[in-house]
mmCIF file of C-alpha atoms in Angstrom:
data_model
loop_
_atom_site.group_PDB
_atom_site.id
_atom_site.type_symbol
_atom_site.label_atom_id
_atom_site.label_comp_id
_atom_site.label_asym_id
_atom_site.label_seq_id
_atom_site.Cartn_x
_atom_site.Cartn_y
_atom_site.Cartn_z
ATOM 1 C CA MET A 1 -146.423 -34.033 2.284
ATOM 2 C CA SER A 2 -144.119 -31.436 3.729
ATOM 3 C CA SER A 3 -142.640 -31.932 7.184
ATOM 4 C CA HIS A 4 -142.684 -28.165 7.921
ATOM 5 C CA PRO A 5 -145.044 -25.233 7.348
ATOM 6 C CA ARG A 6 -143.707 -22.605 4.958
ATOM 7 C CA LYS A 7 -144.848 -19.125 5.797
ATOM 8 C CA ILE A 8 -141.628 -17.204 6.292
ATOM 9 C CA LEU A 9 -139.228 -18.319 3.625
ATOM 10 C CA MET A 10 -139.719 -17.961 -0.063
ATOM 11 C CA SER A 11 -139.054 -21.445 -1.310
ATOM 12 C CA VAL A 12 -137.889 -22.456 -4.692
ATOM 13 C CA SER A 13 -139.047 -25.979 -5.201
ATOM 14 C CA VAL A 14 -137.025 -27.767 -7.781
ATOM 15 C CA ALA A 15 -139.974 -29.898 -8.677
ATOM 16 C CA THR A 16 -142.130 -26.823 -9.135
ATOM 17 C CA LEU A 17 -139.513 -25.182 -11.305
ATOM 18 C CA LEU A 18 -139.602 -28.197 -13.512
ATOM 19 C CA GLY A 19 -143.336 -28.093 -13.736
ATOM 20 C CA SER A 20 -143.568 -31.508 -12.207
ATOM 21 C CA ALA A 21 -146.424 -32.822 -10.188
ATOM 22 C CA GLN A 22 -143.972 -34.797 -8.099
ATOM 23 C CA SER A 23 -143.951 -32.326 -5.174
ATOM 24 C CA ALA A 24 -147.661 -32.793 -4.648
ATOM 25 C CA MET A 25 -147.128 -36.542 -4.449
ATOM 26 C CA ALA A 26 -144.025 -36.432 -2.309
ATOM 27 C CA ASP A 27 -144.243 -37.897 1.173
ATOM 28 C CA THR A 28 -140.828 -36.756 2.382
ATOM 29 C CA THR A 29 -139.574 -33.221 1.973
ATOM 30 C CA VAL A 30 -136.001 -32.162 2.658
ATOM 31 C CA ARG A 31 -135.584 -28.427 3.052
ATOM 32 C CA VAL A 32 -132.150 -26.988 2.347
ATOM 33 C CA MET A 33 -131.283 -23.410 3.324
ATOM 34 C CA ARG A 34 -128.301 -21.572 1.947
ATOM 35 C CA VAL A 35 -126.922 -18.056 1.661
ATOM 36 C CA GLU A 36 -127.806 -16.317 -1.615
ATOM 37 C CA ILE A 37 -125.511 -17.358 -4.460
ATOM 38 C CA SER A 38 -125.040 -16.936 -8.195
ATOM 39 C CA GLN A 39 -127.593 -18.309 -10.637
ATOM 40 C CA VAL A 40 -124.939 -20.692 -11.929
ATOM 41 C CA GLU A 41 -124.607 -22.232 -8.468
ATOM 42 C CA LYS A 42 -128.377 -22.309 -7.985
ATOM 43 C CA ASP A 43 -128.700 -24.206 -11.256
ATOM 44 C CA TYR A 44 -126.038 -26.640 -10.045
ATOM 45 C CA TYR A 45 -127.965 -27.443 -6.837
ATOM 46 C CA ALA A 46 -131.263 -27.620 -8.723
ATOM 47 C CA GLU A 47 -129.851 -30.216 -11.104
ATOM 48 C CA ILE A 48 -128.518 -32.304 -8.215
ATOM 49 C CA ALA A 49 -131.867 -32.094 -6.428
ATOM 50 C CA ARG A 50 -133.793 -33.045 -9.568
ATOM 51 C CA GLU A 51 -131.572 -36.078 -10.107
ATOM 52 C CA PHE A 52 -132.003 -37.128 -6.488
ATOM 53 C CA GLU A 53 -135.774 -36.746 -6.656
ATOM 54 C CA ASN A 54 -135.841 -38.856 -9.810
ATOM 55 C CA SER A 55 -133.880 -41.647 -8.143
ATOM 56 C CA HIS A 56 -135.851 -41.439 -4.872
ATOM 57 C CA PRO A 57 -139.580 -41.454 -5.682
ATOM 58 C CA GLY A 58 -141.663 -39.722 -3.063
ATOM 59 C CA VAL A 59 -138.878 -37.352 -2.013
ATOM 60 C CA ASN A 60 -139.058 -33.620 -2.595
ATOM 61 C CA ILE A 61 -135.994 -31.371 -2.220
ATOM 62 C CA GLU A 62 -136.658 -27.704 -1.522
ATOM 63 C CA LEU A 63 -133.893 -25.141 -1.878
ATOM 64 C CA ASP A 64 -134.248 -21.863 0.009
ATOM 65 C CA TYR A 65 -131.921 -18.873 -0.362
ATOM 66 C CA LEU A 66 -131.532 -15.818 1.855
ATOM 67 C CA SER A 67 -129.177 -12.859 1.459
ATOM 68 C CA ASN A 68 -126.051 -13.141 3.594
ATOM 69 C CA GLU A 69 -127.173 -10.764 6.342
ATOM 70 C CA ALA A 70 -130.750 -12.048 6.378
ATOM 71 C CA TYR A 71 -129.453 -15.596 6.684
ATOM 72 C CA LYS A 72 -127.246 -14.779 9.676
ATOM 73 C CA SER A 73 -129.972 -12.837 11.466
ATOM 74 C CA LYS A 74 -132.898 -15.194 10.774
ATOM 75 C CA LEU A 75 -131.301 -18.621 11.103
ATOM 76 C CA PRO A 76 -131.089 -18.615 14.936
ATOM 77 C CA THR A 77 -134.811 -17.822 15.148
ATOM 78 C CA LEU A 78 -135.753 -20.355 12.504
ATOM 79 C CA LEU A 79 -133.829 -23.093 14.282
ATOM 80 C CA GLN A 80 -136.050 -22.555 17.311
ATOM 81 C CA SER A 81 -139.252 -22.774 15.290
ATOM 82 C CA ASP A 82 -141.119 -25.501 13.438
ATOM 83 C CA GLN A 83 -140.080 -23.783 10.212
ATOM 84 C CA ARG A 84 -136.457 -24.825 10.590
ATOM 85 C CA PRO A 85 -134.631 -26.227 7.542
ATOM 86 C CA ASP A 86 -133.441 -29.840 7.526
ATOM 87 C CA ILE A 87 -130.030 -28.921 6.129
ATOM 88 C CA PHE A 88 -128.428 -25.523 6.591
ATOM 89 C CA TYR A 89 -125.269 -23.837 5.374
ATOM 90 C CA SER A 90 -122.550 -23.440 8.004
ATOM 91 C CA TRP A 91 -119.164 -21.767 8.402
ATOM 92 C CA GLY A 92 -118.224 -24.036 11.312
ATOM 93 C CA GLY A 93 -116.296 -22.524 14.260
ATOM 94 C CA GLU A 94 -117.809 -21.141 17.457
ATOM 95 C CA ALA A 95 -120.967 -20.144 15.570
ATOM 96 C CA LEU A 96 -121.718 -23.817 14.825
ATOM 97 C CA LYS A 97 -120.650 -24.820 18.328
ATOM 98 C CA GLU A 98 -123.239 -22.456 19.800
ATOM 99 C CA LYS A 99 -125.972 -24.130 17.727
ATOM 100 C CA VAL A 100 -124.750 -27.583 18.742
ATOM 101 C CA GLU A 101 -124.775 -26.653 22.432
ATOM 102 C CA ALA A 102 -128.306 -25.307 21.992
ATOM 103 C CA GLY A 103 -129.367 -28.750 20.761
ATOM 104 C CA PHE A 104 -130.283 -27.754 17.197
ATOM 105 C CA VAL A 105 -127.799 -29.894 15.262
ATOM 106 C CA LYS A 106 -127.767 -33.622 14.449
ATOM 107 C CA ASP A 107 -124.690 -35.648 15.372
ATOM 108 C CA LEU A 108 -123.318 -37.078 12.098
ATOM 109 C CA THR A 109 -120.509 -39.120 13.677
ATOM 110 C CA ALA A 110 -122.179 -42.503 13.066
ATOM 111 C CA ALA A 111 -123.294 -41.539 9.556
ATOM 112 C CA MET A 112 -119.704 -40.649 8.709
ATOM 113 C CA GLN A 113 -118.427 -44.139 9.591
ATOM 114 C CA ASP A 114 -119.668 -45.876 6.424
ATOM 115 C CA GLY A 115 -116.926 -44.346 4.265
ATOM 116 C CA TRP A 116 -118.395 -40.857 3.992
ATOM 117 C CA GLN A 117 -115.732 -39.334 6.239
ATOM 118 C CA ALA A 118 -112.948 -40.813 4.108
ATOM 119 C CA ARG A 119 -113.940 -38.569 1.214
ATOM 120 C CA PHE A 120 -112.639 -35.504 3.044
ATOM 121 C CA PRO A 121 -109.229 -34.359 4.333
ATOM 122 C CA ASP A 122 -108.919 -34.734 8.106
ATOM 123 C CA SER A 123 -108.516 -30.953 8.495
ATOM 124 C CA ALA A 124 -111.906 -30.416 6.837
ATOM 125 C CA ILE A 125 -113.606 -32.880 9.193
ATOM 126 C CA ASP A 126 -111.854 -31.220 12.141
ATOM 127 C CA ALA A 127 -113.550 -27.930 11.241
ATOM 128 C CA PHE A 128 -116.916 -29.542 11.965
ATOM 129 C CA THR A 129 -115.846 -31.654 14.937
ATOM 130 C CA ILE A 130 -116.948 -30.463 18.372
ATOM 131 C CA ASN A 131 -116.046 -32.334 21.534
ATOM 132 C CA GLY A 132 -115.083 -35.381 19.497
ATOM 133 C CA LYS A 133 -118.323 -35.579 17.498
ATOM 134 C CA ILE A 134 -118.926 -34.575 13.884
ATOM 135 C CA TYR A 135 -121.707 -32.035 13.372
ATOM 136 C CA GLY A 136 -121.283 -31.068 9.743
ATOM 137 C CA ALA A 137 -120.018 -32.076 6.318
ATOM 138 C CA PRO A 138 -117.606 -29.813 4.420
ATOM 139 C CA LEU A 139 -118.597 -28.410 1.023
ATOM 140 C CA TYR A 140 -115.707 -26.257 -0.114
ATOM 141 C CA VAL A 141 -112.718 -24.221 0.949
ATOM 142 C CA THR A 142 -112.302 -20.510 0.278
ATOM 143 C CA GLU A 143 -109.517 -17.960 0.447
ATOM 144 C CA VAL A 144 -109.805 -14.197 0.926
ATOM 145 C CA GLY A 145 -107.599 -12.213 -1.424
ATOM 146 C CA PHE A 146 -107.628 -9.200 -3.687
ATOM 147 C CA TRP A 147 -109.566 -9.398 -6.934
ATOM 148 C CA ALA A 148 -107.734 -6.993 -9.245
ATOM 149 C CA ASN A 149 -108.869 -5.293 -12.449
ATOM 150 C CA THR A 150 -105.599 -5.154 -14.368
ATOM 151 C CA ALA A 151 -107.021 -2.847 -17.036
ATOM 152 C CA LEU A 152 -107.236 -0.200 -14.294
ATOM 153 C CA THR A 153 -104.027 -1.041 -12.450
ATOM 154 C CA GLU A 154 -101.987 -1.039 -15.667
ATOM 155 C CA LYS A 155 -103.535 2.283 -16.665
ATOM 156 C CA ALA A 156 -102.184 3.715 -13.410
ATOM 157 C CA GLY A 157 -98.822 1.987 -13.800
ATOM 158 C CA VAL A 158 -99.358 -0.539 -11.000
ATOM 159 C CA ASP A 159 -97.974 -4.053 -11.485
ATOM 160 C CA VAL A 160 -100.217 -6.301 -9.380
ATOM 161 C CA GLY A 161 -97.754 -9.149 -9.802
ATOM 162 C CA ALA A 162 -95.174 -7.110 -7.886
ATOM 163 C CA ILE A 163 -97.409 -6.556 -4.843
ATOM 164 C CA ASP A 164 -95.883 -8.731 -2.141
ATOM 165 C CA THR A 165 -95.896 -6.721 1.097
ATOM 166 C CA TRP A 166 -98.455 -4.508 2.855
ATOM 167 C CA GLN A 167 -96.289 -1.479 1.988
ATOM 168 C CA ASP A 168 -96.371 -2.543 -1.683
ATOM 169 C CA PHE A 169 -100.153 -2.516 -1.488
ATOM 170 C CA LEU A 170 -100.273 0.899 0.200
ATOM 171 C CA ASP A 171 -97.981 2.244 -2.528
ATOM 172 C CA ALA A 172 -100.308 0.803 -5.186
ATOM 173 C CA VAL A 173 -103.279 2.546 -3.556
ATOM 174 C CA THR A 174 -101.413 5.868 -3.606
ATOM 175 C CA THR A 175 -100.495 5.441 -7.268
ATOM 176 C CA LEU A 176 -104.082 4.625 -8.227
ATOM 177 C CA LYS A 177 -105.377 7.720 -6.434
ATOM 178 C CA GLU A 178 -102.836 9.863 -8.248
ATOM 179 C CA ALA A 179 -104.206 8.432 -11.507
ATOM 180 C CA ASP A 180 -107.755 9.364 -10.405
ATOM 181 C CA ILE A 181 -108.805 5.710 -10.185
ATOM 182 C CA THR A 182 -110.777 4.472 -7.166
ATOM 183 C CA PRO A 183 -108.383 1.976 -5.558
ATOM 184 C CA ILE A 184 -110.836 -0.202 -3.619
ATOM 185 C CA VAL A 185 -114.531 -0.967 -3.462
ATOM 186 C CA VAL A 186 -115.902 -2.406 -0.214
ATOM 187 C CA GLY A 187 -119.361 -3.288 1.073
ATOM 188 C CA ALA A 188 -118.828 -1.990 4.606
ATOM 189 C CA LYS A 189 -122.546 -1.744 5.403
ATOM 190 C CA ASP A 190 -122.551 -5.501 6.013
ATOM 191 C CA GLY A 191 -119.611 -5.343 8.414
ATOM 192 C CA TRP A 192 -117.881 -8.559 7.445
ATOM 193 C CA PRO A 193 -116.338 -7.268 4.181
ATOM 194 C CA MET A 194 -114.344 -4.662 6.152
ATOM 195 C CA GLN A 195 -113.595 -7.304 8.769
ATOM 196 C CA PHE A 196 -111.715 -9.160 6.026
ATOM 197 C CA TYR A 197 -109.026 -6.442 6.327
ATOM 198 C CA TRP A 198 -108.596 -6.687 10.104
ATOM 199 C CA GLY A 199 -108.980 -10.469 10.003
ATOM 200 C CA SER A 200 -106.408 -10.916 7.236
ATOM 201 C CA LEU A 201 -103.954 -8.571 8.941
ATOM 202 C CA ALA A 202 -104.436 -10.282 12.310
ATOM 203 C CA THR A 203 -103.845 -13.642 10.639
ATOM 204 C CA ARG A 204 -100.640 -12.374 9.042
ATOM 205 C CA LEU A 205 -99.396 -10.830 12.322
ATOM 206 C CA ALA A 206 -100.530 -13.285 15.014
ATOM 207 C CA GLY A 207 -100.315 -16.558 13.119
ATOM 208 C CA GLN A 208 -101.780 -19.808 14.386
ATOM 209 C CA GLN A 209 -100.007 -19.669 17.727
ATOM 210 C CA GLY A 210 -101.117 -16.089 18.338
ATOM 211 C CA PHE A 211 -104.768 -17.009 17.859
ATOM 212 C CA LYS A 212 -104.367 -20.150 19.915
ATOM 213 C CA ALA A 213 -102.869 -18.144 22.789
ATOM 214 C CA ALA A 214 -105.529 -15.426 22.577
ATOM 215 C CA LYS A 215 -108.352 -17.994 22.666
ATOM 216 C CA ALA A 216 -106.716 -19.664 25.658
ATOM 217 C CA GLY A 217 -106.568 -16.325 27.486
ATOM 218 C CA GLU A 218 -102.793 -16.313 27.635
ATOM 219 C CA GLY A 219 -101.026 -12.978 28.108
ATOM 220 C CA GLU A 220 -103.096 -10.056 26.893
ATOM 221 C CA GLY A 221 -105.377 -12.266 24.803
ATOM 222 C CA PHE A 222 -106.865 -10.407 21.845
ATOM 223 C CA ALA A 223 -105.430 -7.157 23.230
ATOM 224 C CA ALA A 224 -101.906 -8.462 22.532
ATOM 225 C CA PRO A 225 -99.577 -6.532 20.189
ATOM 226 C CA PRO A 226 -100.346 -8.465 16.955
ATOM 227 C CA PHE A 227 -104.036 -7.559 17.181
ATOM 228 C CA VAL A 228 -103.240 -3.920 17.974
ATOM 229 C CA GLN A 229 -100.862 -3.842 15.010
ATOM 230 C CA ALA A 230 -103.601 -5.230 12.750
ATOM 231 C CA GLY A 231 -105.647 -2.161 13.659
ATOM 232 C CA GLU A 232 -102.697 0.122 13.049
ATOM 233 C CA LYS A 233 -102.243 -1.216 9.541
ATOM 234 C CA LEU A 234 -105.937 -0.939 8.731
ATOM 235 C CA GLU A 235 -105.744 2.628 10.037
ATOM 236 C CA GLN A 236 -102.795 3.242 7.699
ATOM 237 C CA LEU A 237 -104.878 2.145 4.747
ATOM 238 C CA ALA A 238 -107.938 4.164 5.776
ATOM 239 C CA GLU A 239 -105.860 7.342 6.059
ATOM 240 C CA LEU A 240 -105.204 7.051 2.308
ATOM 241 C CA GLU A 241 -108.995 7.282 1.694
ATOM 242 C CA PRO A 242 -108.885 4.312 -0.689
ATOM 243 C CA PHE A 243 -112.573 3.344 -0.725
ATOM 244 C CA GLN A 244 -115.387 4.438 -2.999
ATOM 245 C CA PRO A 245 -117.643 7.326 -1.863
ATOM 246 C CA GLY A 246 -120.373 6.073 0.436
ATOM 247 C CA PHE A 247 -118.559 2.867 1.291
ATOM 248 C CA MET A 248 -120.252 2.638 4.703
ATOM 249 C CA ALA A 249 -123.673 2.542 3.006
ATOM 250 C CA THR A 250 -122.654 -0.041 0.404
ATOM 251 C CA THR A 251 -123.651 -3.686 0.789
ATOM 252 C CA TYR A 252 -121.456 -6.598 -0.208
ATOM 253 C CA GLU A 253 -123.741 -7.411 -3.116
ATOM 254 C CA ARG A 254 -123.557 -3.830 -4.420
ATOM 255 C CA ALA A 255 -119.779 -3.700 -4.009
ATOM 256 C CA SER A 256 -119.472 -6.990 -5.863
ATOM 257 C CA GLY A 257 -121.437 -5.552 -8.790
ATOM 258 C CA MET A 258 -119.469 -2.280 -8.702
ATOM 259 C CA PHE A 259 -116.215 -4.196 -9.057
ATOM 260 C CA GLY A 260 -117.756 -6.124 -11.942
ATOM 261 C CA ASP A 261 -118.617 -2.785 -13.544
ATOM 262 C CA GLY A 262 -114.999 -1.631 -13.340
ATOM 263 C CA GLU A 263 -115.611 1.056 -10.715
ATOM 264 C CA ALA A 264 -112.493 0.220 -8.665
ATOM 265 C CA ALA A 265 -109.164 -1.518 -9.124
ATOM 266 C CA PHE A 266 -109.352 -3.880 -6.129
ATOM 267 C CA HIS A 267 -111.965 -5.796 -4.154
ATOM 268 C CA LEU A 268 -110.857 -7.753 -1.086
ATOM 269 C CA MET A 269 -113.169 -10.725 -1.184
ATOM 270 C CA GLY A 270 -113.313 -14.498 -1.220
ATOM 271 C CA ASP A 271 -112.571 -16.444 -4.360
ATOM 272 C CA TRP A 272 -116.287 -17.277 -4.515
ATOM 273 C CA ASP A 273 -117.023 -13.792 -5.853
ATOM 274 C CA TYR A 274 -115.826 -14.742 -9.354
ATOM 275 C CA LEU A 275 -119.252 -15.625 -10.772
ATOM 276 C CA PRO A 276 -121.453 -13.423 -8.517
ATOM 277 C CA SER A 277 -119.459 -10.307 -9.445
ATOM 278 C CA LYS A 278 -120.048 -10.990 -13.106
ATOM 279 C CA GLN A 279 -123.734 -11.684 -12.573
ATOM 280 C CA ARG A 280 -124.243 -8.508 -10.485
ATOM 281 C CA SER A 281 -122.543 -6.211 -13.009
ATOM 282 C CA MET A 282 -124.663 -4.068 -15.309
ATOM 283 C CA SER A 283 -123.509 -6.020 -18.350
ATOM 284 C CA GLY A 284 -123.799 -9.401 -16.678
ATOM 285 C CA GLU A 285 -120.294 -10.103 -17.952
ATOM 286 C CA GLY A 286 -118.218 -8.420 -15.229
ATOM 287 C CA VAL A 287 -114.508 -7.791 -15.578
ATOM 288 C CA PRO A 288 -113.232 -9.808 -18.570
ATOM 289 C CA ASP A 289 -111.114 -12.779 -17.535
ATOM 290 C CA GLU A 290 -108.125 -11.380 -19.416
ATOM 291 C CA ASP A 291 -108.234 -8.330 -17.105
ATOM 292 C CA LEU A 292 -108.963 -10.233 -13.899
ATOM 293 C CA ARG A 293 -106.395 -11.406 -11.337
ATOM 294 C CA PHE A 294 -106.750 -12.885 -7.857
ATOM 295 C CA ILE A 295 -103.745 -12.089 -5.667
ATOM 296 C CA SER A 296 -102.909 -13.267 -2.173
ATOM 297 C CA PHE A 297 -103.241 -10.898 0.764
ATOM 298 C CA PRO A 298 -99.857 -9.130 1.151
ATOM 299 C CA SER A 299 -97.314 -10.275 3.699
ATOM 300 C CA VAL A 300 -96.550 -8.161 6.749
ATOM 301 C CA GLU A 301 -93.068 -7.506 8.067
ATOM 302 C CA GLY A 302 -92.388 -9.619 11.148
ATOM 303 C CA GLY A 303 -95.699 -11.446 10.841
ATOM 304 C CA GLN A 304 -96.015 -14.944 12.301
ATOM 305 C CA GLY A 305 -98.687 -15.957 9.785
ATOM 306 C CA ASN A 306 -97.321 -14.866 6.441
ATOM 307 C CA GLU A 307 -97.560 -18.460 5.177
ATOM 308 C CA ALA A 308 -101.165 -18.840 6.326
ATOM 309 C CA THR A 309 -104.402 -18.349 4.433
ATOM 310 C CA TYR A 310 -107.556 -16.625 5.661
ATOM 311 C CA GLY A 311 -110.966 -17.697 4.485
ATOM 312 C CA GLY A 312 -113.615 -20.312 4.991
ATOM 313 C CA LEU A 313 -114.055 -24.015 5.249
ATOM 314 C CA ASN A 314 -117.755 -24.040 4.618
ATOM 315 C CA GLY A 315 -120.229 -26.853 4.665
ATOM 316 C CA TRP A 316 -123.592 -28.143 5.740
ATOM 317 C CA ALA A 317 -125.171 -29.105 9.047
ATOM 318 C CA VAL A 318 -128.321 -31.157 9.593
ATOM 319 C CA THR A 319 -130.936 -30.162 12.145
ATOM 320 C CA ARG A 320 -131.576 -32.563 15.006
ATOM 321 C CA ASP A 321 -135.025 -33.806 13.994
ATOM 322 C CA ALA A 322 -134.489 -33.825 10.228
ATOM 323 C CA PRO A 323 -135.630 -36.965 8.380
ATOM 324 C CA ASP A 324 -133.000 -39.620 7.634
ATOM 325 C CA MET A 325 -133.442 -38.743 3.977
ATOM 326 C CA ALA A 326 -131.735 -35.404 4.710
ATOM 327 C CA VAL A 327 -128.476 -37.215 5.479
ATOM 328 C CA THR A 328 -128.923 -39.452 2.442
ATOM 329 C CA PHE A 329 -129.354 -36.378 0.230
ATOM 330 C CA LEU A 330 -126.356 -34.643 1.790
ATOM 331 C CA LYS A 331 -124.151 -37.631 1.005
ATOM 332 C CA SER A 332 -125.339 -37.470 -2.604
ATOM 333 C CA LEU A 333 -124.850 -33.690 -2.770
ATOM 334 C CA LEU A 334 -121.236 -34.112 -1.646
ATOM 335 C CA SER A 335 -120.339 -36.979 -3.961
ATOM 336 C CA LEU A 336 -117.067 -36.910 -5.883
ATOM 337 C CA ASP A 337 -118.937 -36.514 -9.189
ATOM 338 C CA ASN A 338 -120.930 -33.526 -7.952
ATOM 339 C CA GLN A 339 -117.840 -31.871 -6.487
ATOM 340 C CA ARG A 340 -115.992 -32.383 -9.768
ATOM 341 C CA GLU A 341 -118.869 -30.761 -11.628
ATOM 342 C CA ALA A 342 -118.742 -27.703 -9.342
ATOM 343 C CA ALA A 343 -115.012 -27.393 -9.960
ATOM 344 C CA LYS A 344 -115.489 -27.798 -13.706
ATOM 345 C CA ARG A 345 -118.056 -24.975 -13.770
ATOM 346 C CA GLY A 346 -115.848 -22.657 -11.684
ATOM 347 C CA ILE A 347 -118.413 -22.479 -8.863
ATOM 348 C CA PHE A 348 -116.070 -23.220 -5.960
ATOM 349 C CA VAL A 349 -112.894 -24.995 -4.913
ATOM 350 C CA PRO A 350 -114.170 -28.442 -3.860
ATOM 351 C CA ILE A 351 -113.110 -30.202 -0.696
ATOM 352 C CA VAL A 352 -113.712 -33.876 -1.593
ATOM 353 C CA LYS A 353 -110.385 -35.570 -2.310
ATOM 354 C CA GLY A 354 -109.535 -35.668 -6.013
ATOM 355 C CA ALA A 355 -112.254 -33.245 -7.115
ATOM 356 C CA GLU A 356 -109.798 -30.335 -7.304
ATOM 357 C CA LYS A 357 -108.301 -31.902 -10.431
ATOM 358 C CA ALA A 358 -111.375 -30.753 -12.333
ATOM 359 C CA LEU A 359 -110.781 -27.051 -11.591
ATOM 360 C CA THR A 360 -110.703 -25.076 -14.821
ATOM 361 C CA THR A 361 -110.195 -21.428 -13.822
ATOM 362 C CA PRO A 362 -106.751 -20.056 -12.897
ATOM 363 C CA TYR A 363 -108.353 -18.469 -9.827
ATOM 364 C CA GLY A 364 -109.644 -21.776 -8.495
ATOM 365 C CA ARG A 365 -106.346 -23.529 -9.183
ATOM 366 C CA LYS A 366 -104.443 -20.761 -7.386
ATOM 367 C CA VAL A 367 -106.650 -21.010 -4.296
ATOM 368 C CA ALA A 368 -106.315 -24.810 -4.217
ATOM 369 C CA LYS A 369 -102.523 -24.453 -4.425
ATOM 370 C CA ASP A 370 -102.375 -21.667 -1.818
ATOM 371 C CA ILE A 371 -104.353 -23.657 0.711
ATOM 372 C CA ASP A 372 -102.415 -26.831 0.016
ATOM 373 C CA GLN A 373 -99.154 -24.978 0.694
ATOM 374 C CA ALA A 374 -100.396 -22.879 3.632
ATOM 375 C CA SER A 375 -98.968 -23.409 7.095
ATOM 376 C CA TYR A 376 -102.541 -23.247 8.407
ATOM 377 C CA HIS A 377 -105.963 -21.943 7.371
ATOM 378 C CA GLN A 378 -107.597 -19.384 9.660
ATOM 379 C CA THR A 379 -111.358 -19.396 9.191
ATOM 380 C CA PHE A 380 -113.472 -16.235 9.155
ATOM 381 C CA LEU A 381 -113.249 -14.517 12.537
ATOM 382 C CA ASP A 382 -116.930 -13.559 12.620
ATOM 383 C CA GLN A 383 -117.709 -17.294 12.599
ATOM 384 C CA ASP A 384 -114.636 -18.810 14.223
ATOM 385 C CA LEU A 385 -115.010 -16.629 17.341
ATOM 386 C CA GLY A 386 -118.776 -17.017 17.610
ATOM 387 C CA VAL A 387 -121.680 -14.737 16.789
ATOM 388 C CA SER A 388 -121.248 -12.105 19.512
ATOM 389 C CA VAL A 389 -117.456 -11.796 19.280
ATOM 390 C CA GLY A 390 -117.721 -11.914 15.502
ATOM 391 C CA ALA A 391 -120.104 -8.954 15.555
ATOM 392 C CA THR A 392 -117.575 -7.021 17.623
ATOM 393 C CA VAL A 393 -114.799 -7.810 15.162
ATOM 394 C CA ASN A 394 -116.992 -6.527 12.333
ATOM 395 C CA ASP A 395 -117.799 -3.354 14.290
ATOM 396 C CA ILE A 396 -114.236 -2.495 15.247
ATOM 397 C CA SER A 397 -113.113 -3.004 11.638
ATOM 398 C CA ASN A 398 -115.631 -0.442 10.395
ATOM 399 C CA ASP A 399 -114.764 1.914 13.256
ATOM 400 C CA LEU A 400 -111.071 1.712 12.405
ATOM 401 C CA ALA A 401 -111.842 2.433 8.757
ATOM 402 C CA GLN A 402 -113.775 5.532 9.815
ATOM 403 C CA GLY A 403 -111.163 6.647 12.349
ATOM 404 C CA VAL A 404 -113.577 6.601 15.266
ATOM 405 C CA THR A 405 -111.649 4.128 17.420
ATOM 406 C CA SER A 406 -107.962 3.549 18.056
ATOM 407 C CA PRO A 407 -106.142 0.273 17.306
ATOM 408 C CA GLU A 408 -105.637 -0.232 21.054
ATOM 409 C CA GLU A 409 -109.310 0.355 21.851
ATOM 410 C CA ALA A 410 -110.327 -1.950 19.005
ATOM 411 C CA ALA A 411 -108.188 -4.808 20.301
ATOM 412 C CA GLU A 412 -109.449 -4.265 23.853
ATOM 413 C CA ARG A 413 -113.056 -4.439 22.626
ATOM 414 C CA VAL A 414 -112.407 -7.807 20.943
ATOM 415 C CA GLU A 415 -110.741 -9.130 24.099
ATOM 416 C CA GLU A 416 -113.624 -7.931 26.245
ATOM 417 C CA ALA A 417 -116.165 -9.546 23.916
ATOM 418 C CA TRP A 418 -114.198 -12.806 24.041
ATOM 419 C CA GLN A 419 -114.072 -12.733 27.837
ATOM 420 C CA PHE A 420 -117.831 -12.142 28.157
ATOM 421 C CA ARG A 421 -119.048 -14.324 25.276
#
C-alpha cells in the first residue's frame, strides 16, 4: 500500500516495469524523485531498486523523474503537500537550507553514526551539514568545463589542448567564427546554463575568500570588483556573438542534443552531460569519443580562484515524515558496490571513498583528478546562494549575454538580492 497519493507525478514503478505483482502486495512504498537523466542512469537506479525490493519483501521503490526546470519549480510545492517524495535529489547549499528551515527535511545525523558517514570525504558531508546537523547524503561530484568537438576545432585550426587562459578561449572563438563554425551552443532559455559562464568566471576571479567575504557582507559584497569583472568578461565573450542562432529560446536539453549532433564546437556544461548528449543527438551516438574532449574552464589573469573548480556536490535528502525504509534504501543506493558500478558505466564521478578507482572514461578520471587537486570546490551559485538569489544570478547572466545590463548593474543586482533574501 502506498504511503502517498499519486495524481501529479508520472511514476515509473520498477516493479511495474518488470511486470511483477510485487507492487500490489507491497506494504511500504519509498518514492524517490530525481531530475531527468539519461536512460543509462535510469536503468542503473531501476536495477538497484529491483535488487532492494527482492531483498526486502513488501517494499516497493518508485522512481519519479522531472525535467530540470520542472523539478526546481514543482518541488517546493510538492514538499508542502501529501504528494511529497520520501527521497529527493538535492544540490545542497542555501537551497537545501531553506527546505530544512521550513521543516521539510529529516535530520540524518543519528543515521550517519553507524558507519555510513565514514564512507564519504568530510568535505562531502560538510556540503549537507547545516547548523551542525546532517540533512543529506552525497551522491556524486561534478565539474563544469567545456565539452569540445575536436573534429570541428581542428578543422578551424584550433588546438583545444593549448587553451589555458580566458584570452586563449576568446581567440579560439574568433578563429572558429572565421572558419564559419558555430563556436558555442548554450541552452540559455533555462537560465542556469548561461549562469555557468558568470559563475565560473566569478569563481576564477573571487576565489574562496572572495565568496566568503561577499556572503559575510564585507566590503561591497557581491558588488565587489571580482564580480563586476566576471560580468565584463562574459560581456567580452557575448560581443563576439559566439552562440548559436536563437540561443535564448534553446533549452539545456536541446543544446545538449545539438552539441551531440555536431552543431557547435564547444558546450560549457557539467561532466554529467557525456551520456545525455549522446542520447539526445539525432543518431543516438553523439560526438564520437575520439573527437570528444573535456577541458577545464580557462584561467583568468589575476584571479584568486584559478586553482578552484566550479560544479556540484549533489546528493539526496529525505523528507521529514518518510518511512524508516527510505533511509535504509538510501544507504543501499549509496553503497560502495553501487558507486563503483556507476563509475564503471561512466554515469558519474562517485563520491564514496574508493569508488573512483572504477572510473573508465578519460572524462571521469580527469574530473576526479581536477577536484582532488583543486584548492576548493565552489558549488553551483543558483543553489549555493539560495533559490531567490540563484534566480537573480541566472537572470543577470542572460542579460549580460544579451547586452541589456552592464557588469556593474549585474553585480549590484546580485548584491541586492543577497541582502534581501
